Amino acid sequence: MRTRILTALGTSVALLATGTLTAAIATATPGPAGAAGWPLEFERVADLAIKPGGATWLSPETRLGGESDGTFVYALSGAPLTDPQGGTTALPAGLSVSPDTFMDCTRPPRSTDVVVCSGKGLGYVPSPRLAAAADTADGAAVHYAVVHVPPGGDVDEAVREARTAGSRPADTRHAARTVTVRTPEHGARSRVALSAPRVKAGAAVKHTVTLHAGDPGRLLVDIGQSALPATERRAEFLELRYSVGDTETDPGLSCELHSVRGPGLACDVERPGDYTLAYTVTGHRDLQAWHLDARAEYQVWTTGDGNPTAVASFRVDSLRKVRDRHRPYARDRSGRPVEPDGTGDPERPAVKRRRDASGVPWLHPGAGATPFAARKRTVDSGWGAYRSVAAPGCDRAAAKACTAPV
């Protein structure tokens, strides 16, 4: 199956699909005039997996721009959710749910299987926390459902909907899924490998991920700035201009746009097997010669560590070297280099000084995680006689707006 997913930092996002991939990617857009925002709709309610001793929240992913006001009703059971009375099947041994007061979640009176959470003013979807004891058996599963009740809606009716959500198809305001416990041995059942050739500025190259999935899970792929070399500065906003698209997948992989460090993909794997994912990375013609990493993680577990992971480092082929950008730093009383704070006042733009007691300015080169190499003396002493420094092109008329104290 061949799809085309276009992504670009700082611009809109679109997905054009052929074959069976027809899901659209929602973009953040203003709501109707006078409205507080779009109604909340579920984008993705996932089957989850945790380790013994682990825990997870049950919050659904929602479409961008939706308002999280209203109430979220969760029902949990050791069996599929089909009983409107609820509470007839206890959770498996070792699994427990806690209505977190931080999330503004409570249990209704005389209810053991339902948690109700208020989303008003939170800006995110609240949920209870499901935890597994360290001795929870492999394969233990909880069936859970979530129903969104708009402001003013009937919460009692939503409780009945949640308790029977497993008997009807999911929609944009209710869904039923499972949380499964998988022991650490499951991590060795899956393997992931990644081929990531260099990207040329103004051109495209194909990257490939190969996956052996021992369990159903989710494959996450993204590209971002490499941690190496340590001497390369951190890229600033919109400097890493590249896109991901022209995606080819094997049957059984269902992919969509996903971003962690930069443009990437998320692919749901419904059954064990061997899969190949190919995608094209295109560098902008002005992209500098950055060091980048492609990272692929197969989420055997939704939370925690131990998932099979592959990382491939590559460099952008570009005649444009990564340009140095310098920022002034000062030392605090303990000798630690600190970045001067801006004040927002053009008459007093910075609050930190950048010379020592003898009037000597010093350069503190960046050194990656250190984060500074040994300081270097830049010019002779005597700068104590100056009260400020000015940017190139700063004229006297605009001096207050483009100078800083030294």
Short mmCIF file of C-alpha atoms in Angstrom, two decimals:
data_model
loop_
_atom_site.label_atom_id
_atom_site.label_comp_id
_atom_site.label_asym_id
_atom_site.label_seq_id
_atom_site.Cartn_x
_atom_site.Cartn_y
_atom_site.Cartn_z
CA MET A 1 0.00 0.00 0.00
CA ARG A 2 1.33 3.42 -0.96
CA THR A 3 0.28 6.61 0.76
CA ARG A 4 1.52 10.15 0.77
CA ILE A 5 1.79 12.03 4.04
CA LEU A 6 3.07 15.58 3.79
CA THR A 7 4.45 17.32 6.85
CA ALA A 8 6.33 20.56 7.26
CA LEU A 9 7.35 22.40 10.38
CA GLY A 10 5.60 25.71 10.79
CA THR A 11 3.02 25.06 8.06
CA SER A 12 -0.25 23.21 7.70
CA VAL A 13 -0.44 19.44 7.61
CA ALA A 14 -2.25 17.31 5.04
CA LEU A 15 -2.68 13.61 4.35
CA LEU A 16 -3.64 12.24 0.93
CA ALA A 17 -4.33 8.52 0.90
CA THR A 18 -4.85 5.75 -1.60
CA GLY A 19 -5.74 2.12 -1.00
CA THR A 20 -7.17 1.49 2.47
CA LEU A 21 -5.56 4.33 4.36
CA THR A 22 -8.24 7.02 4.40
CA ALA A 23 -7.90 8.59 7.84
CA ALA A 24 -7.56 12.38 7.78
CA ILE A 25 -5.26 14.37 10.02
CA ALA A 26 -7.09 17.15 11.83
CA THR A 27 -5.43 20.56 11.88
CA ALA A 28 -5.95 23.27 14.43
CA THR A 29 -8.29 25.87 12.98
CA PRO A 30 -10.34 28.63 14.55
CA GLY A 31 -13.87 27.75 15.61
CA PRO A 32 -16.96 29.49 14.26
CA ALA A 33 -17.27 33.19 14.96
CA GLY A 34 -18.38 33.75 18.52
CA ALA A 35 -17.89 30.12 19.54
CA ALA A 36 -15.57 29.05 22.34
CA GLY A 37 -14.12 26.28 20.12
CA TRP A 38 -14.99 23.08 18.31
CA PRO A 39 -16.85 20.34 20.20
CA LEU A 40 -14.54 17.68 21.59
CA GLU A 41 -14.21 14.52 19.49
CA PHE A 42 -12.14 11.41 20.18
CA GLU A 43 -9.34 10.91 17.66
CA ARG A 44 -7.94 7.70 19.08
CA VAL A 45 -8.84 5.49 22.03
CA ALA A 46 -6.15 2.84 22.24
CA ASP A 47 -5.66 -0.68 23.45
CA LEU A 48 -2.92 -0.29 26.06
CA ALA A 49 -0.23 -2.57 27.51
CA ILE A 50 1.75 -2.24 30.75
CA LYS A 51 4.31 -4.28 32.68
CA PRO A 52 3.74 -5.82 36.10
CA GLY A 53 4.52 -2.97 38.48
CA GLY A 54 3.56 -0.38 35.84
CA ALA A 55 0.65 2.00 35.43
CA THR A 56 -1.13 4.02 32.78
CA TRP A 57 -3.72 6.77 32.35
CA LEU A 58 -6.78 6.00 30.24
CA SER A 59 -7.21 9.41 28.55
CA PRO A 60 -8.28 9.27 24.87
CA GLU A 61 -6.49 11.28 22.21
CA THR A 62 -8.75 14.04 20.90
CA ARG A 63 -8.97 16.09 17.72
CA LEU A 64 -7.02 19.35 17.80
CA GLY A 65 -9.11 22.39 18.69
CA GLY A 66 -11.71 20.47 20.72
CA GLU A 67 -12.77 21.85 24.10
CA SER A 68 -12.20 19.49 27.06
CA ASP A 69 -15.11 20.93 29.08
CA GLY A 70 -17.80 18.56 30.24
CA THR A 71 -17.57 15.23 32.03
CA PHE A 72 -15.71 12.01 31.17
CA VAL A 73 -17.23 8.76 32.40
CA TYR A 74 -15.02 5.65 32.63
CA ALA A 75 -16.26 2.09 33.22
CA LEU A 76 -13.87 -0.78 34.02
CA SER A 77 -14.46 -4.53 34.20
CA GLY A 78 -12.71 -7.88 34.06
CA ALA A 79 -15.06 -8.88 31.21
CA PRO A 80 -16.29 -7.18 28.01
CA LEU A 81 -18.49 -4.18 28.78
CA THR A 82 -22.00 -5.31 27.86
CA ASP A 83 -23.91 -5.19 31.19
CA PRO A 84 -25.90 -1.95 31.86
CA GLN A 85 -25.89 -2.74 35.60
CA GLY A 86 -22.10 -3.07 35.73
CA GLY A 87 -19.92 -4.16 38.60
CA THR A 88 -20.58 -7.87 38.11
CA THR A 89 -17.04 -8.87 37.07
CA ALA A 90 -14.14 -7.78 39.27
CA LEU A 91 -10.79 -6.68 37.88
CA PRO A 92 -8.13 -9.44 37.61
CA ALA A 93 -5.91 -9.95 40.65
CA GLY A 94 -3.16 -7.33 40.92
CA LEU A 95 -4.95 -4.67 38.83
CA SER A 96 -6.49 -1.64 40.52
CA VAL A 97 -7.88 1.74 39.49
CA SER A 98 -7.56 4.94 41.50
CA PRO A 99 -9.68 8.07 40.92
CA ASP A 100 -6.90 10.67 41.03
CA THR A 101 -7.98 13.86 42.82
CA PHE A 102 -5.33 15.76 40.83
CA MET A 103 -7.35 14.81 37.73
CA ASP A 104 -10.60 15.81 39.50
CA CYS A 105 -11.90 12.23 39.30
CA THR A 106 -14.30 10.57 41.77
CA ARG A 107 -16.38 7.41 42.12
CA PRO A 108 -20.17 7.87 42.12
CA PRO A 109 -21.91 6.69 45.33
CA ARG A 110 -22.38 2.90 45.60
CA SER A 111 -20.30 2.31 42.46
CA THR A 112 -17.17 0.18 42.22
CA ASP A 113 -16.76 0.01 38.44
CA VAL A 114 -17.25 3.65 37.34
CA VAL A 115 -15.06 6.76 37.66
CA VAL A 116 -16.33 10.22 36.73
CA CYS A 117 -13.86 13.02 35.85
CA SER A 118 -14.56 16.72 35.33
CA GLY A 119 -12.73 18.32 32.39
CA LYS A 120 -13.87 21.89 32.99
CA GLY A 121 -11.03 24.37 32.58
CA LEU A 122 -8.28 21.72 32.55
CA GLY A 123 -7.26 21.99 28.88
CA TYR A 124 -6.70 18.21 28.72
CA VAL A 125 -8.77 15.05 29.12
CA PRO A 126 -8.65 13.78 32.73
CA SER A 127 -8.73 10.07 33.55
CA PRO A 128 -8.27 7.56 36.36
CA ARG A 129 -4.99 5.71 36.78
CA LEU A 130 -4.80 1.95 36.26
CA ALA A 131 -1.94 0.17 38.04
CA ALA A 132 -0.59 -3.39 38.02
CA ALA A 133 1.08 -4.92 41.05
CA ALA A 134 4.52 -6.46 40.58
CA ASP A 135 3.10 -9.99 40.73
CA THR A 136 0.26 -9.45 38.23
CA ALA A 137 -0.04 -12.40 35.86
CA ASP A 138 0.99 -12.15 32.22
CA GLY A 139 -2.05 -11.60 30.01
CA ALA A 140 -4.27 -10.16 32.75
CA ALA A 141 -6.62 -7.68 31.06
CA VAL A 142 -9.02 -4.90 31.99
CA HIS A 143 -11.83 -3.84 29.69
CA TYR A 144 -12.40 -0.09 29.88
CA ALA A 145 -14.69 2.42 28.19
CA VAL A 146 -14.80 6.20 28.11
CA VAL A 147 -17.79 8.40 27.29
CA HIS A 148 -17.71 12.19 26.93
CA VAL A 149 -20.68 14.12 28.33
CA PRO A 150 -20.94 17.71 27.00
CA PRO A 151 -21.74 20.44 29.55
CA GLY A 152 -25.33 20.01 30.68
CA GLY A 153 -25.52 16.38 29.48
CA ASP A 154 -26.96 13.40 31.34
CA VAL A 155 -24.19 11.74 33.36
CA ASP A 156 -26.41 8.85 34.52
CA GLU A 157 -27.15 7.97 30.89
CA ALA A 158 -23.41 8.19 30.12
CA VAL A 159 -22.74 5.65 32.90
CA ARG A 160 -25.14 3.22 31.21
CA GLU A 161 -23.44 3.90 27.85
CA ALA A 162 -19.99 3.25 29.32
CA ARG A 163 -21.10 -0.04 30.91
CA THR A 164 -22.39 -1.29 27.53
CA ALA A 165 -19.80 0.32 25.22
CA GLY A 166 -18.34 -3.06 24.30
CA SER A 167 -21.58 -4.06 22.55
CA ARG A 168 -21.56 -1.33 19.87
CA PRO A 169 -19.03 0.37 17.54
CA ALA A 170 -16.95 3.24 18.83
CA ASP A 171 -17.62 6.80 17.68
CA THR A 172 -16.22 10.27 18.35
CA ARG A 173 -17.60 10.46 21.90
CA HIS A 174 -17.43 6.90 23.24
CA ALA A 175 -15.20 3.83 22.82
CA ALA A 176 -14.30 0.56 24.57
CA ARG A 177 -10.78 -0.86 24.69
CA THR A 178 -8.50 -3.09 26.83
CA VAL A 179 -5.41 -2.76 28.99
CA THR A 180 -3.23 -5.91 28.97
CA VAL A 181 -0.35 -6.85 31.26
CA ARG A 182 2.75 -8.11 29.45
CA THR A 183 5.77 -9.44 31.32
CA PRO A 184 9.32 -8.32 30.38
CA GLU A 185 9.83 -11.46 28.24
CA HIS A 186 7.58 -9.89 25.58
CA GLY A 187 10.29 -7.33 24.77
CA ALA A 188 12.54 -10.03 23.28
CA ARG A 189 9.78 -11.25 20.96
CA SER A 190 9.92 -8.13 18.77
CA ARG A 191 12.79 -6.58 16.81
CA VAL A 192 13.11 -3.36 14.84
CA ALA A 193 15.83 -2.19 12.42
CA LEU A 194 16.30 1.09 10.59
CA SER A 195 18.09 2.17 7.42
CA ALA A 196 18.57 5.94 7.18
CA PRO A 197 20.83 7.18 4.32
CA ARG A 198 21.98 10.79 4.20
CA VAL A 199 19.52 13.46 3.15
CA LYS A 200 20.64 16.00 0.56
CA ALA A 201 19.45 19.58 0.82
CA GLY A 202 16.84 20.15 -1.88
CA ALA A 203 16.45 16.42 -2.59
CA ALA A 204 14.70 13.31 -1.25
CA VAL A 205 15.92 9.95 0.05
CA LYS A 206 14.08 6.80 1.15
CA HIS A 207 14.39 5.47 4.70
CA THR A 208 13.25 1.97 5.63
CA VAL A 209 12.09 0.35 8.88
CA THR A 210 11.84 -3.43 9.21
CA LEU A 211 9.82 -4.85 12.10
CA HIS A 212 9.32 -8.30 13.53
CA ALA A 213 6.30 -7.93 15.83
CA GLY A 214 5.87 -10.65 18.43
CA ASP A 215 2.79 -8.90 19.84
CA PRO A 216 0.32 -6.28 18.64
CA GLY A 217 1.68 -2.81 19.32
CA ARG A 218 2.47 0.59 17.87
CA LEU A 219 5.49 1.58 15.75
CA LEU A 220 6.70 5.16 16.24
CA VAL A 221 9.19 6.73 13.82
CA ASP A 222 10.54 10.26 14.00
CA ILE A 223 13.54 12.37 12.93
CA GLY A 224 15.26 15.00 15.02
CA GLN A 225 18.58 16.58 15.83
CA SER A 226 21.31 14.15 16.82
CA ALA A 227 22.96 14.24 20.22
CA LEU A 228 26.31 14.03 18.40
CA PRO A 229 28.64 15.69 17.78
CA ALA A 230 28.64 17.49 21.12
CA THR A 231 30.14 20.62 19.57
CA GLU A 232 27.12 21.24 17.30
CA ARG A 233 24.75 23.81 18.74
CA ARG A 234 21.09 23.12 19.26
CA ALA A 235 18.96 24.02 16.26
CA GLU A 236 16.55 26.87 16.72
CA PHE A 237 12.91 27.00 15.70
CA LEU A 238 12.32 26.31 11.98
CA GLU A 239 16.02 25.69 11.24
CA LEU A 240 15.44 21.95 10.69
CA ARG A 241 13.38 22.22 7.52
CA TYR A 242 12.56 18.77 6.14
CA SER A 243 9.45 16.74 5.48
CA VAL A 244 8.33 13.10 5.60
CA GLY A 245 6.12 11.59 2.88
CA ASP A 246 5.63 9.00 0.12
CA THR A 247 4.97 6.26 2.66
CA GLU A 248 4.83 2.59 1.62
CA THR A 249 3.59 -0.01 4.10
CA ASP A 250 2.85 -3.72 4.20
CA PRO A 251 -0.75 -4.83 4.83
CA GLY A 252 -1.42 -4.88 8.55
CA LEU A 253 0.29 -1.51 9.23
CA SER A 254 -2.09 1.44 9.68
CA CYS A 255 -0.05 4.67 9.70
CA GLU A 256 -0.75 8.31 10.48
CA LEU A 257 1.14 11.53 11.08
CA HIS A 258 3.01 11.65 14.38
CA SER A 259 5.56 14.07 15.82
CA VAL A 260 7.83 13.92 18.86
CA ARG A 261 11.09 15.67 17.97
CA GLY A 262 10.04 16.44 14.41
CA PRO A 263 8.00 15.00 11.51
CA GLY A 264 7.33 11.30 11.87
CA LEU A 265 4.85 8.44 11.67
CA ALA A 266 2.84 6.24 14.02
CA CYS A 267 1.69 2.83 12.78
CA ASP A 268 -0.68 0.49 14.58
CA VAL A 269 0.15 -3.21 14.29
CA GLU A 270 -2.91 -5.37 14.83
CA ARG A 271 -1.29 -8.82 14.77
CA PRO A 272 2.18 -10.41 15.08
CA GLY A 273 4.24 -10.74 11.92
CA ASP A 274 6.99 -9.24 9.78
CA TYR A 275 6.49 -5.75 8.31
CA THR A 276 8.34 -3.16 6.25
CA LEU A 277 7.71 0.58 6.34
CA ALA A 278 9.38 2.86 3.77
CA TYR A 279 9.12 6.64 3.78
CA THR A 280 10.81 9.53 2.00
CA VAL A 281 12.65 12.36 3.76
CA THR A 282 12.98 15.57 1.75
CA GLY A 283 15.36 18.33 2.79
CA HIS A 284 14.62 21.97 2.07
CA ARG A 285 17.04 23.54 -0.39
CA ASP A 286 18.35 25.87 2.35
CA LEU A 287 18.78 23.10 4.96
CA GLN A 288 22.17 23.32 6.65
CA ALA A 289 24.55 20.40 7.24
CA TRP A 290 22.98 19.25 10.52
CA HIS A 291 23.56 15.89 12.19
CA LEU A 292 20.21 14.12 12.52
CA ASP A 293 18.87 10.90 14.02
CA ALA A 294 16.08 8.67 12.73
CA ARG A 295 14.51 6.75 15.62
CA ALA A 296 12.10 3.82 15.49
CA GLU A 297 10.45 2.40 18.62
CA TYR A 298 8.05 -0.53 18.73
CA GLN A 299 5.74 -0.03 21.68
CA VAL A 300 5.19 -3.47 23.14
CA TRP A 301 4.27 -1.49 26.27
CA THR A 302 2.44 1.83 26.10
CA THR A 303 4.37 3.26 29.05
CA GLY A 304 7.76 2.62 30.61
CA ASP A 305 11.06 1.50 29.10
CA GLY A 306 12.30 -1.70 27.48
CA ASN A 307 10.56 -1.35 24.11
CA PRO A 308 12.61 -2.52 21.07
CA THR A 309 14.29 0.56 19.57
CA ALA A 310 16.60 1.37 16.66
CA VAL A 311 18.48 4.63 16.02
CA ALA A 312 20.35 5.57 12.82
CA SER A 313 22.41 8.75 12.64
CA PHE A 314 23.02 10.61 9.41
CA ARG A 315 24.12 14.01 8.22
CA VAL A 316 22.51 16.41 5.81
CA ASP A 317 24.55 16.77 2.60
CA SER A 318 24.61 20.51 2.19
CA LEU A 319 27.05 23.21 1.10
CA ARG A 320 25.60 25.34 3.86
CA LYS A 321 27.51 24.74 7.06
CA VAL A 322 25.72 25.09 10.37
CA ARG A 323 26.18 28.76 11.16
CA ASP A 324 27.53 29.71 14.55
CA ARG A 325 25.24 31.76 16.71
CA HIS A 326 26.62 33.31 19.86
CA ARG A 327 24.78 34.33 22.94
CA PRO A 328 26.21 36.32 25.86
CA TYR A 329 26.57 34.47 29.17
CA ALA A 330 27.59 35.60 32.61
CA ARG A 331 28.76 33.76 35.71
CA ASP A 332 26.66 33.74 38.86
CA ARG A 333 28.14 33.94 42.35
CA SER A 334 28.89 30.20 42.36
CA GLY A 335 30.81 30.48 39.07
CA ARG A 336 28.13 28.76 36.99
CA PRO A 337 27.59 30.26 33.49
CA VAL A 338 24.08 31.67 33.11
CA GLU A 339 22.33 33.29 30.18
CA PRO A 340 21.44 36.96 30.79
CA ASP A 341 17.78 37.58 31.29
CA GLY A 342 15.95 40.03 29.08
CA THR A 343 13.84 42.67 30.78
CA GLY A 344 11.53 43.68 27.93
CA ASP A 345 12.58 47.27 28.57
CA PRO A 346 14.47 48.83 25.62
CA GLU A 347 16.15 51.25 28.03
CA ARG A 348 17.47 48.33 30.10
CA PRO A 349 17.35 45.24 27.85
CA ALA A 350 19.50 42.88 29.97
CA VAL A 351 20.04 42.39 33.68
CA LYS A 352 23.27 40.36 33.68
CA ARG A 353 26.77 41.73 33.12
CA ARG A 354 29.29 39.99 30.88
CA ARG A 355 32.72 41.11 32.03
CA ASP A 356 34.90 40.20 35.00
CA ALA A 357 36.17 42.56 37.69
CA SER A 358 39.09 43.60 35.45
CA GLY A 359 36.84 44.50 32.56
CA VAL A 360 37.80 41.43 30.45
CA PRO A 361 35.03 39.81 28.32
CA TRP A 362 35.24 35.99 28.19
CA LEU A 363 33.84 33.49 25.67
CA HIS A 364 32.33 30.26 27.03
CA PRO A 365 32.16 27.86 24.03
CA GLY A 366 29.30 25.37 23.98
CA ALA A 367 30.39 21.77 24.62
CA GLY A 368 27.22 19.74 24.30
CA ALA A 369 26.09 18.13 27.54
CA THR A 370 28.91 19.69 29.65
CA PRO A 371 27.45 22.32 28.70
CA PHE A 372 30.48 24.68 28.44
CA ALA A 373 34.12 24.16 27.53
CA ALA A 374 36.90 26.09 29.21
CA ARG A 375 36.38 29.84 28.85
CA LYS A 376 38.45 31.80 26.38
CA ARG A 377 39.70 35.33 26.69
CA THR A 378 38.38 37.23 23.68
CA VAL A 379 40.07 40.66 23.93
CA ASP A 380 42.28 42.62 26.30
CA SER A 381 41.11 44.21 29.52
CA GLY A 382 39.85 47.74 29.73
CA TRP A 383 36.25 47.04 28.80
CA GLY A 384 35.31 48.30 32.24
CA ALA A 385 35.41 51.78 30.76
CA TYR A 386 32.43 50.97 28.53
CA ARG A 387 28.87 51.04 29.77
CA SER A 388 27.20 49.11 26.93
CA VAL A 389 27.67 47.24 23.64
CA ALA A 390 25.64 47.80 20.48
CA ALA A 391 24.57 45.48 17.66
CA PRO A 392 26.01 46.04 14.14
CA GLY A 393 24.10 48.76 12.34
CA CYS A 394 22.82 50.28 15.55
CA ASP A 395 22.60 54.06 15.02
CA ARG A 396 22.44 56.64 17.73
CA ALA A 397 18.74 57.30 17.19
CA ALA A 398 17.91 53.70 17.96
CA ALA A 399 20.68 53.11 20.51
CA LYS A 400 18.39 52.36 23.42
CA ALA A 401 16.62 49.62 21.49
CA CYS A 402 19.71 47.71 20.34
CA THR A 403 22.27 48.03 23.13
CA ALA A 404 22.92 46.05 26.27
CA PRO A 405 24.93 46.82 29.42
CA VAL A 406 28.29 45.16 29.85
#
